[in-house]
């Protein structure tokens, strides 16, 4: 059974940094893409970043480019999201997700989800 466990969320001041981790277990993820999404209260789930386990190919929306960096550690089966220059509008629950295939920005195309970790950015 696939398990994705996020950690690293918390409260940070605007301009600060956080690094989120997603520990994956339950299968071999070599053919998988891993994504980070976020959801603020009253808003739809939003794509933040994605990476291919096998090739390291990454994808970001415009709002994340230059501030967020996704990476993976194959030996630890862990995906990271380094978030810098955080803004109050980055406040949300951040979710890790996995899909068997290429990186995509659409939440509905991901098969497995973690429980989420709260990120709060104060102004």
mmCIF file of N, CA and C in Angstrom:
data_model
loop_
_atom_site.group_PDB
_atom_site.id
_atom_site.type_symbol
_atom_site.label_atom_id
_atom_site.label_comp_id
_atom_site.label_asym_id
_atom_site.label_seq_id
_atom_site.Cartn_x
_atom_site.Cartn_y
_atom_site.Cartn_z
ATOM 1 N N UNK A 1 0.844 -1.193 0.000
ATOM 2 C CA UNK A 1 0.000 0.000 0.000
ATOM 3 C C UNK A 1 0.879 1.242 0.000
ATOM 4 N N UNK A 2 0.593 2.147 -0.909
ATOM 5 C CA UNK A 2 1.386 3.369 -1.013
ATOM 6 C C UNK A 2 1.063 4.299 0.148
ATOM 7 N N UNK A 3 2.132 4.822 0.742
ATOM 8 C CA UNK A 3 1.969 5.827 1.801
ATOM 9 C C UNK A 3 2.853 7.019 1.478
ATOM 10 N N UNK A 4 2.275 8.184 1.613
ATOM 11 C CA UNK A 4 3.008 9.433 1.453
ATOM 12 C C UNK A 4 2.833 10.225 2.736
ATOM 13 N N UNK A 5 3.937 10.584 3.369
ATOM 14 C CA UNK A 5 3.871 11.275 4.654
ATOM 15 C C UNK A 5 4.644 12.578 4.546
ATOM 16 N N UNK A 6 3.907 13.685 4.664
ATOM 17 C CA UNK A 6 4.530 15.003 4.591
ATOM 18 C C UNK A 6 4.974 15.464 5.970
ATOM 19 N N UNK A 7 5.986 16.308 5.975
ATOM 20 C CA UNK A 7 6.441 16.941 7.211
ATOM 21 C C UNK A 7 7.146 18.239 6.850
ATOM 22 N N UNK A 8 7.381 19.063 7.868
ATOM 23 C CA UNK A 8 8.154 20.281 7.651
ATOM 24 C C UNK A 8 7.346 21.557 7.615
ATOM 25 N N UNK A 9 6.036 21.466 7.684
ATOM 26 C CA UNK A 9 5.227 22.674 7.692
ATOM 27 C C UNK A 9 5.369 23.425 9.006
ATOM 28 N N UNK A 10 4.801 24.631 9.040
ATOM 29 C CA UNK A 10 4.862 25.419 10.260
ATOM 30 C C UNK A 10 4.542 26.873 9.994
ATOM 31 N N UNK A 11 4.871 27.699 10.967
ATOM 32 C CA UNK A 11 4.633 29.141 10.894
ATOM 33 C C UNK A 11 5.943 29.851 10.587
ATOM 34 N N UNK A 12 5.910 30.721 9.603
ATOM 35 C CA UNK A 12 7.115 31.451 9.223
ATOM 36 C C UNK A 12 6.723 32.875 8.844
ATOM 37 N N UNK A 13 7.630 33.800 9.035
ATOM 38 C CA UNK A 13 7.367 35.192 8.654
ATOM 39 C C UNK A 13 7.569 35.371 7.149
ATOM 40 N N UNK A 14 6.903 36.353 6.612
ATOM 41 C CA UNK A 14 7.064 36.680 5.196
ATOM 42 C C UNK A 14 8.544 36.918 4.886
ATOM 43 N N UNK A 15 8.978 36.376 3.763
ATOM 44 C CA UNK A 15 10.376 36.463 3.383
ATOM 45 C C UNK A 15 11.212 35.288 3.850
ATOM 46 N N UNK A 16 10.649 34.477 4.732
ATOM 47 C CA UNK A 16 11.379 33.338 5.272
ATOM 48 C C UNK A 16 11.317 32.119 4.373
ATOM 49 N N UNK A 17 11.860 31.013 4.885
ATOM 50 C CA UNK A 17 11.959 29.773 4.120
ATOM 51 C C UNK A 17 11.471 28.589 4.939
ATOM 52 N N UNK A 18 10.995 27.587 4.219
ATOM 53 C CA UNK A 18 10.649 26.305 4.809
ATOM 54 C C UNK A 18 11.029 25.213 3.824
ATOM 55 N N UNK A 19 11.344 24.032 4.351
ATOM 56 C CA UNK A 19 11.546 22.881 3.489
ATOM 57 C C UNK A 19 10.586 21.773 3.905
ATOM 58 N N UNK A 20 9.744 21.395 2.975
ATOM 59 C CA UNK A 20 8.808 20.304 3.199
ATOM 60 C C UNK A 20 9.423 18.999 2.704
ATOM 61 N N UNK A 21 9.073 17.918 3.385
ATOM 62 C CA UNK A 21 9.525 16.584 2.990
ATOM 63 C C UNK A 21 8.320 15.691 2.764
ATOM 64 N N UNK A 22 8.477 14.751 1.841
ATOM 65 C CA UNK A 22 7.452 13.752 1.584
ATOM 66 C C UNK A 22 8.136 12.401 1.509
ATOM 67 N N UNK A 23 7.911 11.581 2.523
ATOM 68 C CA UNK A 23 8.481 10.241 2.551
ATOM 69 C C UNK A 23 7.504 9.267 1.897
ATOM 70 N N UNK A 24 7.967 8.575 0.865
ATOM 71 C CA UNK A 24 7.116 7.660 0.104
ATOM 72 C C UNK A 24 7.491 6.213 0.397
ATOM 73 N N UNK A 25 6.489 5.362 0.512
ATOM 74 C CA UNK A 25 6.741 3.941 0.764
ATOM 75 C C UNK A 25 5.630 3.101 0.157
ATOM 76 N N UNK A 26 5.878 1.817 0.063
ATOM 77 C CA UNK A 26 4.842 0.895 -0.376
ATOM 78 C C UNK A 26 5.020 0.328 -1.764
ATOM 79 N N UNK A 27 5.915 0.891 -2.541
ATOM 80 C CA UNK A 27 6.165 0.343 -3.874
ATOM 81 C C UNK A 27 7.435 0.978 -4.440
ATOM 82 N N UNK A 28 7.830 0.528 -5.614
ATOM 83 C CA UNK A 28 8.940 1.138 -6.327
ATOM 84 C C UNK A 28 8.414 2.306 -7.132
ATOM 85 N N UNK A 29 9.041 3.471 -6.959
ATOM 86 C CA UNK A 29 8.512 4.692 -7.555
ATOM 87 C C UNK A 29 9.292 5.143 -8.792
ATOM 88 N N UNK A 30 10.101 4.269 -9.353
ATOM 89 C CA UNK A 30 10.968 4.680 -10.451
ATOM 90 C C UNK A 30 10.188 5.200 -11.659
ATOM 91 N N UNK A 31 8.968 4.723 -11.879
ATOM 92 C CA UNK A 31 8.184 5.187 -13.026
ATOM 93 C C UNK A 31 7.195 6.285 -12.653
ATOM 94 N N UNK A 32 7.299 6.786 -11.450
ATOM 95 C CA UNK A 32 6.335 7.735 -10.924
ATOM 96 C C UNK A 32 6.795 9.182 -11.031
ATOM 97 N N UNK A 33 5.801 10.051 -11.056
ATOM 98 C CA UNK A 33 6.017 11.476 -10.871
ATOM 99 C C UNK A 33 5.460 11.862 -9.511
ATOM 100 N N UNK A 34 6.154 12.753 -8.844
ATOM 101 C CA UNK A 34 5.735 13.226 -7.532
ATOM 102 C C UNK A 34 5.391 14.704 -7.632
ATOM 103 N N UNK A 35 4.286 15.070 -7.039
ATOM 104 C CA UNK A 35 3.865 16.461 -7.116
ATOM 105 C C UNK A 35 3.606 17.052 -5.746
ATOM 106 N N UNK A 36 3.735 18.346 -5.681
ATOM 107 C CA UNK A 36 3.304 19.113 -4.507
ATOM 108 C C UNK A 36 2.153 20.006 -4.949
ATOM 109 N N UNK A 37 1.116 20.002 -4.134
ATOM 110 C CA UNK A 37 -0.055 20.841 -4.362
ATOM 111 C C UNK A 37 -0.376 21.563 -3.063
ATOM 112 N N UNK A 38 -1.174 22.607 -3.160
ATOM 113 C CA UNK A 38 -1.592 23.299 -1.948
ATOM 114 C C UNK A 38 -3.053 23.709 -2.064
ATOM 115 N N UNK A 39 -3.662 23.854 -0.913
ATOM 116 C CA UNK A 39 -5.063 24.264 -0.884
ATOM 117 C C UNK A 39 -5.292 25.198 0.288
ATOM 118 N N UNK A 40 -5.720 26.405 -0.040
ATOM 119 C CA UNK A 40 -6.076 27.391 0.968
ATOM 120 C C UNK A 40 -7.579 27.306 1.219
ATOM 121 N N UNK A 41 -8.047 27.767 2.378
ATOM 122 C CA UNK A 41 -9.482 27.697 2.697
ATOM 123 C C UNK A 41 -10.319 28.380 1.630
ATOM 124 N N UNK A 42 -11.330 27.685 1.147
ATOM 125 C CA UNK A 42 -12.234 28.260 0.165
ATOM 126 C C UNK A 42 -11.706 28.278 -1.249
ATOM 127 N N UNK A 43 -10.530 27.703 -1.455
ATOM 128 C CA UNK A 43 -9.930 27.713 -2.795
ATOM 129 C C UNK A 43 -9.723 26.295 -3.307
ATOM 130 N N UNK A 44 -9.540 26.172 -4.609
ATOM 131 C CA UNK A 44 -9.275 24.872 -5.205
ATOM 132 C C UNK A 44 -7.825 24.462 -4.948
ATOM 133 N N UNK A 45 -7.612 23.142 -5.043
ATOM 134 C CA UNK A 45 -6.258 22.641 -4.906
ATOM 135 C C UNK A 45 -5.427 23.122 -6.087
ATOM 136 N N UNK A 46 -4.206 23.579 -5.778
ATOM 137 C CA UNK A 46 -3.384 24.286 -6.746
ATOM 138 C C UNK A 46 -2.034 23.596 -6.910
ATOM 139 N N UNK A 47 -1.585 23.469 -8.138
ATOM 140 C CA UNK A 47 -0.288 22.865 -8.444
ATOM 141 C C UNK A 47 0.851 23.774 -7.991
ATOM 142 N N UNK A 48 1.861 23.158 -7.354
ATOM 143 C CA UNK A 48 3.015 23.910 -6.865
ATOM 144 C C UNK A 48 4.296 23.475 -7.563
ATOM 145 N N UNK A 49 4.490 22.167 -7.705
ATOM 146 C CA UNK A 49 5.707 21.655 -8.339
ATOM 147 C C UNK A 49 5.558 20.163 -8.557
ATOM 148 N N UNK A 50 6.349 19.629 -9.483
ATOM 149 C CA UNK A 50 6.368 18.189 -9.714
ATOM 150 C C UNK A 50 7.732 17.768 -10.220
ATOM 151 N N UNK A 51 8.055 16.490 -9.987
ATOM 152 C CA UNK A 51 9.344 15.963 -10.410
ATOM 153 C C UNK A 51 9.187 14.506 -10.813
ATOM 154 N N UNK A 52 9.949 14.106 -11.812
ATOM 155 C CA UNK A 52 9.985 12.717 -12.223
ATOM 156 C C UNK A 52 11.032 11.977 -11.397
ATOM 157 N N UNK A 53 10.642 10.824 -10.800
ATOM 158 C CA UNK A 53 11.614 10.053 -10.026
ATOM 159 C C UNK A 53 12.790 9.624 -10.889
ATOM 160 N N UNK A 54 12.509 9.191 -12.115
ATOM 161 C CA UNK A 54 13.555 8.571 -12.920
ATOM 162 C C UNK A 54 14.466 9.593 -13.590
ATOM 163 N N UNK A 55 13.897 10.655 -14.151
ATOM 164 C CA UNK A 55 14.709 11.595 -14.934
ATOM 165 C C UNK A 55 15.065 12.870 -14.170
ATOM 166 N N UNK A 56 14.334 13.157 -13.107
ATOM 167 C CA UNK A 56 14.553 14.417 -12.394
ATOM 168 C C UNK A 56 13.928 15.617 -13.077
ATOM 169 N N UNK A 57 13.185 15.405 -14.144
ATOM 170 C CA UNK A 57 12.487 16.497 -14.810
ATOM 171 C C UNK A 57 11.541 17.180 -13.839
ATOM 172 N N UNK A 58 11.578 18.504 -13.850
ATOM 173 C CA UNK A 58 10.731 19.258 -12.925
ATOM 174 C C UNK A 58 9.758 20.159 -13.682
ATOM 175 N N UNK A 59 8.720 20.553 -12.983
ATOM 176 C CA UNK A 59 7.713 21.453 -13.549
ATOM 177 C C UNK A 59 7.191 22.353 -12.445
ATOM 178 N N UNK A 60 7.000 23.628 -12.782
ATOM 179 C CA UNK A 60 6.493 24.605 -11.823
ATOM 180 C C UNK A 60 5.483 25.516 -12.517
ATOM 181 N N UNK A 61 4.513 26.014 -11.758
ATOM 182 C CA UNK A 61 3.686 27.083 -12.312
ATOM 183 C C UNK A 61 4.441 28.402 -12.197
ATOM 184 N N UNK A 62 3.948 29.428 -12.842
ATOM 185 C CA UNK A 62 4.635 30.710 -12.810
ATOM 186 C C UNK A 62 4.798 31.287 -11.412
ATOM 187 N N UNK A 63 3.812 31.035 -10.560
ATOM 188 C CA UNK A 63 3.845 31.618 -9.215
ATOM 189 C C UNK A 63 4.953 31.029 -8.349
ATOM 190 N N UNK A 64 5.451 29.850 -8.709
ATOM 191 C CA UNK A 64 6.454 29.171 -7.897
ATOM 192 C C UNK A 64 7.868 29.295 -8.461
ATOM 193 N N UNK A 65 7.983 29.584 -9.731
ATOM 194 C CA UNK A 65 9.306 29.634 -10.351
ATOM 195 C C UNK A 65 10.181 30.689 -9.692
ATOM 196 N N UNK A 66 11.401 30.275 -9.381
ATOM 197 C CA UNK A 66 12.352 31.182 -8.758
ATOM 198 C C UNK A 66 12.254 31.239 -7.248
ATOM 199 N N UNK A 67 11.161 30.732 -6.670
ATOM 200 C CA UNK A 67 11.006 30.739 -5.213
ATOM 201 C C UNK A 67 10.964 29.329 -4.635
ATOM 202 N N UNK A 68 10.374 28.404 -5.350
ATOM 203 C CA UNK A 68 10.224 27.035 -4.865
ATOM 204 C C UNK A 68 11.109 26.100 -5.694
ATOM 205 N N UNK A 69 11.680 25.108 -5.026
ATOM 206 C CA UNK A 69 12.507 24.116 -5.698
ATOM 207 C C UNK A 69 12.128 22.724 -5.224
ATOM 208 N N UNK A 70 11.787 21.864 -6.164
ATOM 209 C CA UNK A 70 11.471 20.483 -5.829
ATOM 210 C C UNK A 70 12.697 19.628 -6.131
ATOM 211 N N UNK A 71 12.938 18.643 -5.267
ATOM 212 C CA UNK A 71 14.061 17.728 -5.468
ATOM 213 C C UNK A 71 13.691 16.377 -4.890
ATOM 214 N N UNK A 72 14.510 15.361 -5.228
ATOM 215 C CA UNK A 72 14.232 14.053 -4.653
ATOM 216 C C UNK A 72 15.530 13.371 -4.276
ATOM 217 N N UNK A 73 15.410 12.498 -3.283
ATOM 218 C CA UNK A 73 16.511 11.662 -2.833
ATOM 219 C C UNK A 73 16.052 10.219 -3.058
ATOM 220 N N UNK A 74 16.544 9.635 -4.133
ATOM 221 C CA UNK A 74 16.080 8.289 -4.492
ATOM 222 C C UNK A 74 16.408 7.258 -3.410
ATOM 223 N N UNK A 75 17.559 7.413 -2.783
ATOM 224 C CA UNK A 75 17.973 6.443 -1.770
ATOM 225 C C UNK A 75 17.036 6.468 -0.560
ATOM 226 N N UNK A 76 16.503 7.647 -0.260
ATOM 227 C CA UNK A 76 15.619 7.783 0.903
ATOM 228 C C UNK A 76 14.153 7.741 0.515
ATOM 229 N N UNK A 77 13.865 7.623 -0.791
ATOM 230 C CA UNK A 77 12.475 7.656 -1.259
ATOM 231 C C UNK A 77 11.741 8.882 -0.726
ATOM 232 N N UNK A 78 12.413 10.006 -0.782
ATOM 233 C CA UNK A 78 11.865 11.240 -0.222
ATOM 234 C C UNK A 78 11.942 12.357 -1.250
ATOM 235 N N UNK A 79 10.883 13.129 -1.305
ATOM 236 C CA UNK A 79 10.808 14.300 -2.166
ATOM 237 C C UNK A 79 10.751 15.541 -1.276
ATOM 238 N N UNK A 80 11.420 16.584 -1.704
ATOM 239 C CA UNK A 80 11.499 17.810 -0.911
ATOM 240 C C UNK A 80 10.909 18.983 -1.697
ATOM 241 N N UNK A 81 10.417 19.950 -0.954
ATOM 242 C CA UNK A 81 10.001 21.214 -1.553
ATOM 243 C C UNK A 81 10.641 22.326 -0.731
ATOM 244 N N UNK A 82 11.646 22.948 -1.299
ATOM 245 C CA UNK A 82 12.290 24.095 -0.665
ATOM 246 C C UNK A 82 11.528 25.341 -1.069
ATOM 247 N N UNK A 83 11.034 26.067 -0.092
ATOM 248 C CA UNK A 83 10.248 27.266 -0.352
ATOM 249 C C UNK A 83 10.964 28.479 0.237
ATOM 250 N N UNK A 84 11.331 29.411 -0.614
ATOM 251 C CA UNK A 84 12.027 30.618 -0.203
ATOM 252 C C UNK A 84 11.176 31.844 -0.513
ATOM 253 N N UNK A 85 11.548 32.961 0.094
ATOM 254 C CA UNK A 85 10.836 34.225 -0.132
ATOM 255 C C UNK A 85 9.336 34.037 0.029
ATOM 256 N N UNK A 86 8.948 33.392 1.104
ATOM 257 C CA UNK A 86 7.538 33.079 1.310
ATOM 258 C C UNK A 86 6.705 34.340 1.512
ATOM 259 N N UNK A 87 5.478 34.248 1.030
ATOM 260 C CA UNK A 87 4.522 35.358 1.102
ATOM 261 C C UNK A 87 3.277 34.910 1.861
ATOM 262 N N UNK A 88 2.541 35.836 2.428
ATOM 263 C CA UNK A 88 1.301 35.446 3.120
ATOM 264 C C UNK A 88 0.357 34.653 2.225
ATOM 265 N N UNK A 89 0.352 34.930 0.943
ATOM 266 C CA UNK A 89 -0.548 34.202 0.031
ATOM 267 C C UNK A 89 -0.094 32.764 -0.224
ATOM 268 N N UNK A 90 1.071 32.385 0.283
ATOM 269 C CA UNK A 90 1.508 30.994 0.202
ATOM 270 C C UNK A 90 0.895 30.148 1.320
ATOM 271 N N UNK A 91 0.197 30.785 2.240
ATOM 272 C CA UNK A 91 -0.431 30.062 3.340
ATOM 273 C C UNK A 91 -1.465 29.076 2.806
ATOM 274 N N UNK A 92 -1.310 27.814 3.189
ATOM 275 C CA UNK A 92 -2.190 26.750 2.702
ATOM 276 C C UNK A 92 -1.778 25.436 3.354
ATOM 277 N N UNK A 93 -2.597 24.415 3.135
ATOM 278 C CA UNK A 93 -2.184 23.047 3.425
ATOM 279 C C UNK A 93 -1.479 22.523 2.181
ATOM 280 N N UNK A 94 -0.291 21.999 2.376
ATOM 281 C CA UNK A 94 0.512 21.494 1.262
ATOM 282 C C UNK A 94 0.444 19.964 1.258
ATOM 283 N N UNK A 95 0.155 19.436 0.077
ATOM 284 C CA UNK A 95 -0.010 18.000 -0.091
ATOM 285 C C UNK A 95 1.041 17.446 -1.050
ATOM 286 N N UNK A 96 1.508 16.256 -0.743
ATOM 287 C CA UNK A 96 2.367 15.492 -1.632
ATOM 288 C C UNK A 96 1.482 14.479 -2.365
ATOM 289 N N UNK A 97 1.780 14.234 -3.641
ATOM 290 C CA UNK A 97 0.980 13.301 -4.425
ATOM 291 C C UNK A 97 1.879 12.521 -5.374
ATOM 292 N N UNK A 98 1.393 11.359 -5.808
ATOM 293 C CA UNK A 98 2.164 10.504 -6.710
ATOM 294 C C UNK A 98 1.273 9.986 -7.828
ATOM 295 N N UNK A 99 1.861 9.886 -9.020
ATOM 296 C CA UNK A 99 1.159 9.284 -10.150
ATOM 297 C C UNK A 99 2.140 8.445 -10.947
ATOM 298 N N UNK A 100 1.623 7.406 -11.554
ATOM 299 C CA UNK A 100 2.450 6.535 -12.381
ATOM 300 C C UNK A 100 2.475 7.120 -13.789
ATOM 301 N N UNK A 101 3.545 7.843 -14.100
ATOM 302 C CA UNK A 101 3.641 8.481 -15.403
ATOM 303 C C UNK A 101 4.436 9.767 -15.337
ATOM 304 N N UNK A 102 4.258 10.599 -16.331
ATOM 305 C CA UNK A 102 5.012 11.837 -16.434
ATOM 306 C C UNK A 102 4.447 12.895 -15.498
ATOM 307 N N UNK A 103 5.246 13.942 -15.282
ATOM 308 C CA UNK A 103 4.782 15.029 -14.425
ATOM 309 C C UNK A 103 3.625 15.745 -15.111
ATOM 310 N N UNK A 104 2.609 16.053 -14.307
ATOM 311 C CA UNK A 104 1.443 16.787 -14.785
ATOM 312 C C UNK A 104 1.027 17.775 -13.715
ATOM 313 N N UNK A 105 0.399 18.873 -14.094
ATOM 314 C CA UNK A 105 -0.021 19.865 -13.101
ATOM 315 C C UNK A 105 -1.445 19.671 -12.569
ATOM 316 N N UNK A 106 -2.135 18.625 -13.012
ATOM 317 C CA UNK A 106 -3.550 18.460 -12.690
ATOM 318 C C UNK A 106 -3.734 17.540 -11.495
ATOM 319 N N UNK A 107 -4.315 18.029 -10.401
ATOM 320 C CA UNK A 107 -4.473 17.194 -9.206
ATOM 321 C C UNK A 107 -5.220 15.893 -9.480
ATOM 322 N N UNK A 108 -6.241 15.934 -10.331
ATOM 323 C CA UNK A 108 -7.051 14.753 -10.583
ATOM 324 C C UNK A 108 -6.312 13.623 -11.262
ATOM 325 N N UNK A 109 -5.123 13.889 -11.772
ATOM 326 C CA UNK A 109 -4.335 12.851 -12.451
ATOM 327 C C UNK A 109 -3.391 12.124 -11.498
ATOM 328 N N UNK A 110 -3.401 12.492 -10.247
ATOM 329 C CA UNK A 110 -2.537 11.860 -9.253
ATOM 330 C C UNK A 110 -3.332 10.836 -8.460
ATOM 331 N N UNK A 111 -2.731 9.673 -8.268
ATOM 332 C CA UNK A 111 -3.440 8.531 -7.680
ATOM 333 C C UNK A 111 -3.330 8.486 -6.161
ATOM 334 N N UNK A 112 -2.215 8.923 -5.635
ATOM 335 C CA UNK A 112 -1.970 8.791 -4.205
ATOM 336 C C UNK A 112 -1.680 10.154 -3.596
ATOM 337 N N UNK A 113 -2.162 10.320 -2.367
ATOM 338 C CA UNK A 113 -2.041 11.603 -1.681
ATOM 339 C C UNK A 113 -1.626 11.402 -0.237
ATOM 340 N N UNK A 114 -0.845 12.352 0.262
ATOM 341 C CA UNK A 114 -0.545 12.387 1.682
ATOM 342 C C UNK A 114 -1.626 13.126 2.444
ATOM 343 N N UNK A 115 -1.416 13.255 3.740
ATOM 344 C CA UNK A 115 -2.440 13.862 4.593
ATOM 345 C C UNK A 115 -2.339 15.383 4.631
ATOM 346 N N UNK A 116 -1.235 15.910 4.167
ATOM 347 C CA UNK A 116 -1.058 17.358 4.116
ATOM 348 C C UNK A 116 -0.308 17.906 5.318
ATOM 349 N N UNK A 117 0.337 19.039 5.118
ATOM 350 C CA UNK A 117 1.026 19.746 6.200
ATOM 351 C C UNK A 117 0.736 21.235 6.059
ATOM 352 N N UNK A 118 0.422 21.863 7.189
ATOM 353 C CA UNK A 118 0.018 23.271 7.163
ATOM 354 C C UNK A 118 1.234 24.180 7.079
ATOM 355 N N UNK A 119 1.172 25.138 6.177
ATOM 356 C CA UNK A 119 2.167 26.202 6.083
ATOM 357 C C UNK A 119 1.445 27.522 6.286
ATOM 358 N N UNK A 120 1.906 28.299 7.252
ATOM 359 C CA UNK A 120 1.316 29.596 7.536
ATOM 360 C C UNK A 120 2.407 30.649 7.465
ATOM 361 N N UNK A 121 2.186 31.655 6.629
ATOM 362 C CA UNK A 121 3.146 32.731 6.458
ATOM 363 C C UNK A 121 2.529 34.011 7.004
ATOM 364 N N UNK A 122 3.160 34.573 8.013
ATOM 365 C CA UNK A 122 2.635 35.786 8.633
ATOM 366 C C UNK A 122 3.259 37.023 7.989
ATOM 367 N N UNK A 123 2.495 38.087 7.965
ATOM 368 C CA UNK A 123 2.980 39.329 7.323
ATOM 369 C C UNK A 123 3.667 40.231 8.331
#
